[in-house]
Coordinates of C-alpha atoms and ligand atoms in Angstrom, one line a residue:
Chain A
X1 CA 44.2 99.2 127.7
X2 CA 45.4 95.7 128.4
X3 CA 45.0 94.1 131.8
X4 CA 47.0 96.0 134.4
X5 CA 50.1 94.4 135.9
X6 CA 51.6 97.2 137.9
X7 CA 49.6 99.9 139.8
X8 CA 51.2 102.8 141.5
X9 CA 48.7 104.3 144.1
X10 CA 49.6 107.8 145.3
X11 CA 53.3 107.3 145.7
X12 CA 55.0 110.3 147.2
X13 CA 58.5 110.8 148.7
X14 CA 59.9 113.4 151.1
X15 CA 63.6 113.3 152.3
X16 CA 64.3 114.9 155.7
X17 CA 67.0 117.7 155.4
X18 CA 68.5 120.1 157.8
X19 CA 66.0 122.8 156.6
X20 CA 62.8 120.8 156.9
X21 CA 61.7 118.1 154.6
X22 CA 62.4 118.0 150.8
X23 CA 59.4 116.9 148.8
X24 CA 61.0 115.0 145.8
X25 CA 57.8 113.2 144.5
X26 CA 54.3 114.4 144.8
X27 CA 51.5 111.8 145.0
X28 CA 51.7 109.9 141.8
X29 CA 49.5 107.3 140.4
X30 CA 49.8 105.2 137.2
X31 CA 48.9 101.8 135.8
X32 CA 51.0 99.7 133.4
X33 CA 49.2 96.9 131.4
X34 CA 50.5 93.5 130.3
X35 CA 53.2 93.8 127.6
X36 CA 53.1 97.5 127.6
X37 CA 56.1 99.8 127.5
X38 CA 55.4 102.9 129.5
X39 CA 58.0 105.5 129.8
X40 CA 58.5 108.5 132.1
X41 CA 60.2 111.5 130.9
X42 CA 61.2 114.5 132.9
X43 CA 63.9 117.0 133.7
X44 CA 66.9 115.8 135.8
X45 CA 66.4 115.8 139.5
X46 CA 62.5 115.5 139.1
X47 CA 62.4 112.2 141.0
X48 CA 62.2 109.7 138.1
X49 CA 64.9 107.5 139.7
X50 CA 63.2 107.9 143.1
X51 CA 59.9 106.7 141.7
X52 CA 61.5 103.7 139.9
X53 CA 63.5 102.8 143.0
X54 CA 60.2 102.7 145.0
X55 CA 58.7 100.5 142.4
X56 CA 61.8 98.3 142.7
X57 CA 61.4 98.1 146.4
X58 CA 64.8 99.8 147.0
X59 CA 63.2 103.0 148.5
X60 CA 60.3 103.1 150.8
X61 CA 57.6 105.7 149.7
X62 CA 56.5 108.3 152.3
X63 CA 53.0 107.5 151.2
X64 CA 51.1 105.4 148.7
X65 CA 51.8 101.8 147.6
X66 CA 52.7 99.6 144.7
X67 CA 50.7 96.7 143.6
X68 CA 52.1 94.0 141.3
X69 CA 49.4 91.7 140.0
X70 CA 47.2 93.1 142.8
X71 CA 49.6 92.3 145.6
X72 CA 51.4 95.0 147.6
X73 CA 55.1 95.0 147.3
X74 CA 57.4 95.9 150.2
X75 CA 60.8 95.2 149.1
X76 CA 62.9 94.2 146.2
X77 CA 62.2 91.0 144.3
X78 CA 63.3 88.9 141.3
X79 CA 59.8 89.4 139.6
X80 CA 60.8 93.1 139.1
X81 CA 64.0 93.0 137.1
X82 CA 65.9 96.3 137.1
X83 CA 68.5 97.8 134.7
X84 CA 70.3 100.8 135.9
X85 CA 72.1 103.7 134.2
X86 CA 75.3 102.9 135.9
X87 CA 77.1 99.8 134.9
X88 CA 76.1 97.2 137.5
X89 CA 77.5 93.9 136.2
X90 CA 79.5 91.9 138.8
X91 CA 83.1 92.4 137.7
X92 CA 84.3 89.1 139.1
X93 CA 81.8 87.0 137.2
X94 CA 82.0 86.2 133.4
X95 CA 79.2 87.4 131.1
X96 CA 77.7 83.9 131.5
X97 CA 77.8 83.8 135.3
X98 CA 76.4 87.4 135.4
X99 CA 73.4 86.2 133.4
X100 CA 73.1 83.1 135.6
X101 CA 73.2 85.2 138.8
X102 CA 69.5 85.6 139.5
X103 CA 68.6 81.8 138.7
X104 CA 71.5 80.7 141.0
X105 CA 70.4 82.9 143.8
X106 CA 67.0 81.1 143.7
X107 CA 68.7 77.7 143.5
X108 CA 68.1 76.8 139.9
X109 CA 69.8 73.6 138.6
X110 CA 73.0 74.1 136.5
X111 CA 71.6 72.7 133.4
X112 CA 68.6 75.2 133.7
X113 CA 71.0 78.2 134.2
X114 CA 73.2 77.3 131.3
X115 CA 70.1 77.0 129.1
X116 CA 68.8 80.4 130.3
X117 CA 72.2 82.1 129.9
X118 CA 72.4 80.7 126.3
X119 CA 68.9 81.8 125.5
X120 CA 69.3 85.4 126.7
X121 CA 72.8 85.9 125.5
X122 CA 71.6 84.9 122.1
X123 CA 68.8 87.4 122.4
X124 CA 71.2 90.2 123.1
X125 CA 73.6 89.0 120.5
X126 CA 76.5 88.4 122.9
X127 CA 77.0 84.6 122.8
X128 CA 80.5 85.0 121.5
X129 CA 81.5 87.0 124.6
X130 CA 80.1 84.5 127.2
X131 CA 83.4 83.9 128.9
X132 CA 84.7 87.5 128.9
X133 CA 84.9 89.6 132.1
X134 CA 82.8 92.8 132.2
X135 CA 85.9 94.9 132.1
X136 CA 86.6 93.6 128.6
X137 CA 83.2 94.8 127.3
X138 CA 82.2 98.3 125.9
X139 CA 79.4 100.2 127.6
X140 CA 76.8 99.1 125.1
X141 CA 77.7 95.4 125.6
X142 CA 77.7 95.8 129.3
X143 CA 74.1 97.1 129.1
X144 CA 73.1 94.2 126.9
X145 CA 74.4 91.8 129.4
X146 CA 72.5 93.8 132.2
X147 CA 69.3 93.4 130.2
X148 CA 69.9 89.6 129.6
X149 CA 70.7 89.2 133.4
X150 CA 67.4 90.9 134.4
X151 CA 65.5 88.8 131.9
X152 CA 67.0 85.5 132.8
X153 CA 64.8 85.8 136.1
X154 CA 61.7 85.9 133.9
X155 CA 60.4 89.0 135.7
X156 CA 56.8 90.2 135.5
X157 CA 58.0 93.7 134.7
X158 CA 61.3 95.2 133.7
X159 CA 62.1 98.5 135.3
X160 CA 64.8 100.5 133.3
X161 CA 66.3 103.6 134.7
X162 CA 67.9 105.5 131.8
X163 CA 69.7 102.4 130.7
X164 CA 71.2 103.9 127.7
X165 CA 71.9 107.4 129.2
X166 CA 75.7 106.7 129.4
X167 CA 76.0 105.6 125.9
X168 CA 77.0 107.5 122.7
X169 CA 74.3 108.5 120.2
X170 CA 75.0 105.7 117.8
X171 CA 75.1 102.9 120.3
X172 CA 72.0 104.2 121.9
X173 CA 70.1 103.9 118.7
X174 CA 71.3 100.4 118.1
X175 CA 70.4 99.6 121.8
X176 CA 66.8 101.0 121.3
X177 CA 66.2 98.8 118.3
X178 CA 67.6 95.8 120.1
X179 CA 65.1 96.5 123.0
X180 CA 62.2 96.5 120.5
X181 CA 63.4 93.3 119.0
X182 CA 63.6 91.6 122.4
X183 CA 60.3 92.9 123.5
X184 CA 58.6 91.6 120.3
X185 CA 59.8 88.1 121.3
X186 CA 59.7 88.1 125.1
X187 CA 56.7 90.6 125.4
X188 CA 58.1 91.8 128.7
X189 CA 56.2 94.6 130.4
X190 CA 58.5 97.6 130.8
X191 CA 58.6 100.8 132.8
X192 CA 61.3 102.9 131.2
X193 CA 62.8 106.0 132.6
X194 CA 64.5 108.5 130.2
X195 CA 65.2 112.1 129.6
X196 CA 65.5 111.5 125.9
X197 CA 62.4 112.5 124.0
X198 CA 63.2 110.6 120.8
X199 CA 64.0 107.5 122.7
X200 CA 60.7 107.8 124.7
X201 CA 58.6 108.2 121.4
X202 CA 60.4 105.4 119.6
X203 CA 60.0 102.8 122.2
X204 CA 56.9 103.6 124.3
X205 CA 53.1 102.7 124.0
X206 CA 52.5 105.5 126.4
X207 CA 54.6 108.3 127.8
X208 CA 54.1 110.2 131.0
X209 CA 55.7 113.7 131.3
X210 CA 56.8 114.8 134.8
X211 CA 57.1 118.3 136.2
X212 CA 60.3 119.7 137.6
X213 CA 61.0 118.8 141.3
X214 CA 58.9 118.2 143.2
X215 CA 57.9 115.7 140.5
X216 CA 54.3 114.9 139.6
X217 CA 52.8 113.5 136.5
X218 CA 51.9 116.4 134.2
X219 CA 50.6 114.7 131.0
X220 CA 50.0 111.3 129.5
X221 CA 50.6 110.8 125.7
X222 CA 49.6 107.7 123.8
X223 CA 52.0 106.6 121.1
X224 CA 50.0 104.8 118.3
X225 CA 52.6 103.1 116.3
X226 CA 51.9 99.6 117.5
X227 CA 54.5 97.0 118.3
X228 CA 56.1 96.5 114.9
X229 CA 58.4 99.5 114.6
X230 CA 61.1 100.0 112.1
X231 CA 64.1 102.4 112.3
X232 CA 62.4 104.4 109.4
X233 CA 59.7 105.5 112.0
X234 CA 62.2 107.9 113.4
X235 CA 62.0 110.2 110.4
X236 CA 58.2 110.0 109.7
X237 CA 55.9 113.0 110.1
X238 CA 53.9 111.2 112.8
X239 CA 57.0 110.7 114.9
X240 CA 57.9 114.2 114.7
X241 CA 54.4 115.3 115.7
X242 CA 54.5 113.3 118.9
X243 CA 58.0 114.4 119.5
X244 CA 56.9 118.0 119.2
X245 CA 54.1 117.4 121.7
X246 CA 56.4 115.9 124.3
X247 CA 59.0 118.5 123.7
X248 CA 56.4 121.4 124.4
X249 CA 55.4 119.8 127.6
X250 CA 59.0 119.3 128.7
X251 CA 60.6 122.5 127.6
X252 CA 58.9 124.7 130.2
X253 CA 59.9 122.2 133.0
X254 CA 63.5 122.2 131.8
X255 CA 63.3 126.1 132.1
X256 CA 61.9 125.7 135.6
X257 CA 64.9 123.6 136.7
X258 CA 67.3 126.1 135.5
X259 CA 65.3 129.0 137.0
X260 CA 65.1 127.2 140.4
X261 CA 68.9 126.5 140.4
X262 CA 69.7 130.2 139.6
X263 CA 67.4 131.3 142.4
X264 CA 68.9 128.8 144.9
X265 CA 72.5 129.9 143.9
X266 CA 71.7 133.7 144.3
X267 CA 69.8 133.2 147.7
X268 CA 72.7 131.1 148.9
X269 CA 75.4 133.6 148.0
X270 CA 73.2 136.6 148.9
Chain B
X1 CA 79.0 136.3 104.7
X2 CA 81.6 137.0 102.1
X3 CA 84.0 138.2 104.6
X4 CA 83.7 135.4 106.9
X5 CA 84.3 132.9 104.1
X6 CA 87.4 135.0 103.2
X7 CA 88.7 134.7 106.7
X8 CA 88.2 130.9 106.6
X9 CA 90.1 130.4 103.5
X10 CA 93.0 132.5 104.9
X11 CA 93.0 130.3 107.9
X12 CA 93.2 127.2 105.8
X13 CA 96.2 128.5 103.9
X14 CA 97.9 129.7 107.1
X15 CA 97.7 126.4 109.0
X16 CA 100.0 124.2 107.0
X17 CA 102.5 127.0 106.8
X18 CA 103.3 126.6 110.6
X19 CA 105.6 123.8 111.1
X20 CA 104.5 121.5 113.9
X21 CA 106.8 119.7 116.2
X22 CA 105.7 116.0 116.4
X23 CA 108.1 114.8 118.8
X24 CA 106.6 114.4 122.3
X25 CA 108.5 115.9 125.2
X26 CA 109.3 114.2 128.4
X27 CA 107.6 116.8 130.4
X28 CA 103.9 116.5 129.4
X29 CA 101.5 116.7 132.3
X30 CA 100.3 113.2 133.1
X31 CA 101.3 111.9 129.6
X32 CA 103.2 108.6 129.2
X33 CA 106.7 108.7 127.9
X34 CA 108.4 106.0 125.8
X35 CA 109.2 102.9 127.8
X36 CA 112.9 103.2 127.0
X37 CA 113.0 106.6 128.4
X38 CA 111.3 105.5 131.6
X39 CA 113.7 102.6 132.2
X40 CA 116.7 104.7 131.5
X41 CA 115.6 107.4 134.0
X42 CA 114.7 104.7 136.5
X43 CA 118.2 103.1 136.0
X44 CA 120.0 106.4 136.4
X45 CA 118.2 107.0 139.7
X46 CA 120.2 103.9 141.0
X47 CA 123.4 104.2 139.0
X48 CA 124.1 107.8 139.7
X49 CA 124.2 107.5 143.5
X50 CA 126.1 104.3 143.2
X51 CA 128.6 106.0 140.9
X52 CA 128.8 108.9 143.4
X53 CA 129.3 106.5 146.3
X54 CA 132.2 104.7 144.4
X55 CA 133.9 108.0 143.5
X56 CA 133.6 109.3 147.0
X57 CA 134.9 106.2 148.7
X58 CA 137.6 104.8 146.2
X59 CA 139.1 108.2 145.9
X60 CA 139.4 108.5 149.6
X61 CA 137.4 111.6 149.9
X62 CA 134.8 110.1 152.3
X63 CA 135.7 109.1 155.9
X64 CA 135.9 105.3 155.7
X65 CA 134.5 104.9 159.2
X66 CA 131.2 106.6 158.1
X67 CA 131.0 105.5 154.4
X68 CA 132.7 102.3 153.5
X69 CA 133.5 101.3 150.0
X70 CA 131.4 99.0 148.0
X71 CA 134.0 96.4 148.1
X72 CA 134.2 96.6 151.9
X73 CA 130.5 96.4 152.2
X74 CA 130.3 93.3 149.9
X75 CA 133.0 91.5 152.0
X76 CA 131.0 92.6 155.2
X77 CA 127.9 91.0 153.7
X78 CA 129.7 87.9 152.9
X79 CA 131.2 87.7 156.3
X80 CA 127.9 88.2 158.0
X81 CA 126.4 85.6 155.7
X82 CA 129.1 83.0 156.6
X83 CA 128.8 83.7 160.3
X84 CA 125.2 82.5 159.8
X85 CA 124.0 85.6 161.6
X86 CA 122.5 87.3 158.5
X87 CA 120.3 84.4 157.5
X88 CA 119.2 84.0 161.1
X89 CA 118.4 87.6 161.5
X90 CA 116.4 87.7 158.3
X91 CA 114.4 84.7 159.1
X92 CA 113.4 85.9 162.5
X93 CA 112.5 89.3 161.1
X94 CA 110.4 87.9 158.4
X95 CA 108.7 85.5 160.9
X96 CA 107.8 88.4 163.1
X97 CA 106.3 90.4 160.3
X98 CA 104.5 87.5 159.0
X99 CA 102.8 86.7 162.3
X100 CA 102.2 90.3 163.3
X101 CA 100.7 91.1 159.9
X102 CA 98.7 88.0 159.6
X103 CA 97.3 88.5 163.0
X104 CA 96.1 92.1 162.3
X105 CA 94.8 91.1 158.8
X106 CA 92.8 88.3 160.1
X107 CA 91.1 90.7 162.7
X108 CA 91.0 93.8 160.7
X109 CA 89.5 92.4 157.4
X110 CA 86.4 90.9 158.8
X111 CA 85.9 93.8 161.5
X112 CA 86.6 96.5 158.8
X113 CA 84.0 94.9 156.5
X114 CA 81.4 94.8 159.2
X115 CA 82.3 98.5 159.9
X116 CA 81.8 99.4 156.3
X117 CA 78.6 97.3 155.9
X118 CA 76.7 98.0 159.0
X119 CA 76.5 101.4 160.8
X120 CA 76.1 99.8 164.2
X121 CA 79.4 98.0 163.8
X122 CA 80.9 101.4 162.7
X123 CA 79.6 103.1 165.8
X124 CA 80.9 100.3 168.0
X125 CA 84.5 100.4 166.7
X126 CA 85.4 103.5 164.6
X127 CA 85.4 106.3 167.0
X128 CA 87.6 104.2 169.4
X129 CA 89.9 103.2 166.6
X130 CA 90.0 106.8 165.4
X131 CA 91.3 107.8 168.8
X132 CA 93.8 105.1 169.1
X133 CA 95.4 105.4 165.9
X134 CA 96.6 108.9 166.5
X135 CA 98.7 107.6 169.4
X136 CA 102.2 107.3 167.9
X137 CA 103.2 103.6 168.2
X138 CA 106.6 104.3 169.8
X139 CA 104.7 105.9 172.7
X140 CA 103.2 102.5 173.3
X141 CA 106.5 100.6 173.6
X142 CA 106.8 101.0 177.5
X143 CA 103.2 99.8 177.9
X144 CA 103.8 96.9 175.5
X145 CA 106.9 95.8 177.4
X146 CA 104.9 95.9 180.7
X147 CA 102.3 93.8 179.2
X148 CA 104.2 91.4 176.9
X149 CA 107.7 91.5 178.3
X150 CA 110.6 91.9 175.9
X151 CA 110.4 88.5 174.1
X152 CA 108.6 87.5 170.7
X153 CA 105.1 88.4 171.9
X154 CA 106.2 92.0 172.5
X155 CA 107.4 92.6 169.0
X156 CA 104.5 90.9 167.4
X157 CA 102.2 92.9 169.6
X158 CA 103.9 96.1 168.4
X159 CA 103.5 95.2 164.8
X160 CA 100.0 94.4 165.4
X161 CA 99.3 97.8 167.2
X162 CA 101.1 99.5 164.4
X163 CA 99.0 98.0 161.6
X164 CA 95.8 96.9 162.9
X165 CA 94.2 100.3 163.7
X166 CA 95.2 101.7 160.3
X167 CA 94.0 98.6 158.4
X168 CA 90.7 98.3 160.0
X169 CA 89.7 101.9 158.9
X170 CA 91.1 101.4 155.4
X171 CA 89.1 98.1 155.0
X172 CA 86.0 99.8 156.2
X173 CA 86.6 102.5 153.6
X174 CA 87.2 100.0 150.9
X175 CA 83.8 98.3 151.9
X176 CA 81.9 101.7 151.8
X177 CA 83.3 102.5 148.4
X178 CA 81.5 99.4 146.8
X179 CA 78.9 101.0 144.5
X180 CA 75.4 101.0 146.0
X181 CA 74.0 100.2 142.7
X182 CA 75.8 96.9 142.7
X183 CA 74.2 95.9 145.9
X184 CA 70.9 97.4 144.7
X185 CA 71.2 95.1 141.4
X186 CA 71.7 92.0 143.4
X187 CA 68.6 92.6 145.4
X188 CA 66.5 93.2 142.5
X189 CA 68.0 89.9 141.1
X190 CA 66.5 88.1 144.1
X191 CA 69.5 88.1 146.6
X192 CA 68.5 88.1 150.2
X193 CA 70.5 90.2 152.6
X194 CA 73.0 87.4 153.4
X195 CA 73.5 86.6 149.7
X196 CA 74.2 90.2 149.0
X197 CA 76.8 90.3 151.7
X198 CA 78.5 87.0 150.7
X199 CA 78.0 87.0 147.0
X200 CA 78.3 90.6 146.1
X201 CA 79.8 92.8 148.8
X202 CA 82.7 90.5 149.7
X203 CA 84.0 89.7 146.2
X204 CA 83.6 93.4 145.3
X205 CA 86.1 94.4 148.1
X206 CA 88.8 91.8 147.1
X207 CA 90.8 94.3 144.9
X208 CA 90.8 96.8 147.6
X209 CA 91.7 94.4 150.2
X210 CA 94.7 93.1 148.3
X211 CA 95.8 96.7 147.8
X212 CA 95.3 97.4 151.5
X213 CA 97.5 94.4 152.5
X214 CA 100.1 95.8 150.1
X215 CA 100.3 99.1 151.8
X216 CA 100.0 97.7 155.3
X217 CA 102.8 95.3 154.9
X218 CA 105.0 98.3 154.3
X219 CA 103.9 99.7 157.6
X220 CA 104.6 96.5 159.3
X221 CA 108.3 96.7 158.2
X222 CA 108.5 100.0 159.9
X223 CA 107.1 98.8 163.3
X224 CA 109.2 95.7 163.1
X225 CA 112.5 97.7 163.0
X226 CA 111.2 100.0 165.8
X227 CA 110.7 97.0 167.9
X228 CA 113.9 95.4 167.1
X229 CA 115.9 98.5 167.6
X230 CA 114.4 99.1 171.1
X231 CA 114.7 95.8 172.8
X232 CA 115.8 92.5 171.4
X233 CA 118.8 90.4 170.6
X234 CA 117.9 89.1 167.1
X235 CA 116.6 90.3 163.8
X236 CA 117.8 92.8 161.1
X237 CA 116.9 95.9 163.3
X238 CA 119.2 94.4 166.1
X239 CA 121.9 93.7 163.5
X240 CA 121.9 97.3 162.6
X241 CA 122.1 98.5 166.3
X242 CA 124.8 96.0 167.1
X243 CA 126.8 97.2 164.1
X244 CA 126.4 100.7 165.4
X245 CA 127.7 99.8 168.8
X246 CA 130.9 98.4 167.2
X247 CA 131.2 101.3 164.8
X248 CA 130.8 99.0 161.9
X249 CA 129.5 101.3 159.3
X250 CA 129.8 98.6 156.6
X251 CA 127.4 96.3 158.6
X252 CA 125.0 99.0 159.1
X253 CA 124.7 99.6 155.4
X254 CA 124.4 95.9 154.8
X255 CA 121.5 95.8 157.2
X256 CA 119.8 98.8 155.6
X257 CA 120.3 97.4 152.1
X258 CA 118.7 94.1 153.1
X259 CA 115.7 95.7 154.8
X260 CA 115.2 97.8 151.6
X261 CA 115.4 94.7 149.4
X262 CA 113.0 92.6 151.5
X263 CA 110.5 95.4 151.5
X264 CA 110.8 95.8 147.8
X265 CA 110.5 92.0 147.4
X266 CA 107.2 91.9 149.4
X267 CA 105.8 94.7 147.4
X268 CA 106.8 92.9 144.1
X269 CA 105.1 89.7 145.3
X270 CA 101.7 91.7 145.7
X271 CA 102.2 93.5 142.5
X272 CA 102.7 90.2 140.5
X273 CA 100.0 88.3 142.5
X274 CA 97.3 90.9 141.9
X275 CA 96.5 90.2 138.2
X276 CA 96.9 86.5 138.8
X277 CA 94.6 86.2 141.8
X278 CA 92.0 88.8 140.5
X279 CA 92.2 88.8 136.7
X280 CA 88.8 90.4 136.5
X281 CA 89.8 93.5 138.4
X282 CA 90.5 96.9 136.7
X283 CA 94.1 97.7 136.6
X284 CA 95.5 98.9 140.0
X285 CA 98.2 101.3 140.9
X286 CA 101.7 100.4 139.9
Ligands
ADP1 N1 68.7 110.1 149.9 C1 68.4 111.3 149.4 N2 68.3 112.3 150.3 C2 68.0 113.5 149.9 N3 67.6 113.9 148.7 C3 67.7 113.0 147.8 C4 68.1 111.6 148.1 N4 68.0 110.9 147.0 C5 67.6 111.8 145.9 N5 67.4 113.1 146.5 C6 67.0 114.2 145.7 O1 65.8 113.9 145.1 C7 65.7 114.6 143.8 C8 65.3 113.6 142.8 O2 66.3 112.6 142.5 P1 66.2 111.6 141.4 O3 65.0 110.7 141.6 O4 67.4 110.8 141.3 O5 65.9 112.4 140.1 P2 66.1 112.0 138.6 O6 66.2 110.5 138.4 O7 64.7 112.4 138.0 O8 67.2 112.8 138.0 C9 67.1 115.1 143.5 O9 67.0 116.5 143.7 C10 67.9 114.4 144.6 O10 69.0 115.5 145.0
MG2 MG1 67.9 109.4 137.7

């Protein structure tokens, strides 16, 4: 494995509720190496977003800690760029101004900001839309800008929380290929959350499968396709084999979620 | 297998046999109707009452002391205009609204944003406001007169009391509705807390604030008239009261008409200003 950038050490999260505390995440440890794309798949509600928000410094863990380059992180910071599932572009800023937002916050000069915006808007193929407002863009375009905006801060690691989850299947495929292209140039280390198995297998160097809530890492799968991946990979037998492996691990967890919901529903009504 | 295929082919034959009406009806839940139809209905909603009015008055069916003829009303309006009363009353009313509303906006917007942004500000002001705003404003009139007399400050205070407590709560809500993810995104882009407040939270509330002002200025008109009807010797509300005392139905109607037009005009100003001031905002209500 390459040198580690990010280490999660025994991260857990409990939320206080009326009927005692709710454990959302059981102690979780993992390491992400330089230039790796590591993804986490799990059934909905298993604590994936919670985990990523802790790494992003937006949620404080109940126990454990996050180390970036060996230093503990305690709050959000520009060195951990984040892309959310919801559209989070600032609607009052143009595409170009959105991408310049991070550099502007740290006080970068105008010339530098313009150059960063040009570079990353080129990378996501939206140079022609630089003066549009977000409301004029499609969902896929908005997420492209969100990626460019996060990258313009030159983060040590990119944290992506189901970034393509709200897009239609066609657009999602295009975005996955775009992400691979960007990564082959920028080599940005990425921690990627998804519930889409194909997406995880196509993009990742390693995949962690989580259990249903309370979430815990259940298995780790290495994806040996290297960094040079073509769309044909999706239809290769090797792809299907890994896909099946992840599917088997996830399937029982999905069932567990449904069972738990039915049990909760019948105990609430009974 | 063979039977199901059979059924399908029968269906395929049956479908074109049913003639389909393509013409959209005017009563489709939530669907748009042709623009022409919309404008026609809107125009009719004015023209029919006016036609009815003309019919009832010119034919002598209505009591002229209660419902004057349109001609009568027009000449009353001209007379009031030439006397100089009308313009003076309009001016004073608009000034009162302007000052009262500005005062409440200047206080309610920053305080409301603080309440929406910080729980301690909410605790400090919201329960108090929640109590006060259920006191009907007319019930405060005697108190206002004791405190501020019957001159200009009293009317402005009444407009302020009528709008401020509503406005501060709505502004707090507008602020709370800014998506958490927008603030989170800013923090992961390196904004510190103050930068999040000024560079993200404030601009994100602008469309909601403009919309709130538009609603609240409507309320301000209501309290203006209450203030002017109760105790004053100028303004449009007073003009209506005076006309009543002299049994001048025509002048009463002129006053009501002008209040309606001024209200409509303020609303139109907001409606036209919104896309110009905030071209980036998603389309708002009509
Ligand atoms: N602030 C909170 N208070 C209580 N429960 C929460 C809170 N935030 C999230 N949860 C619960 O934690 C669980 C995991 O949420 P989340 O991390 O968003 O799951 P995922 O992203 O895997 O779908 C969910 O059941 C959710 O209801
Ligand atoms: Mg999630």
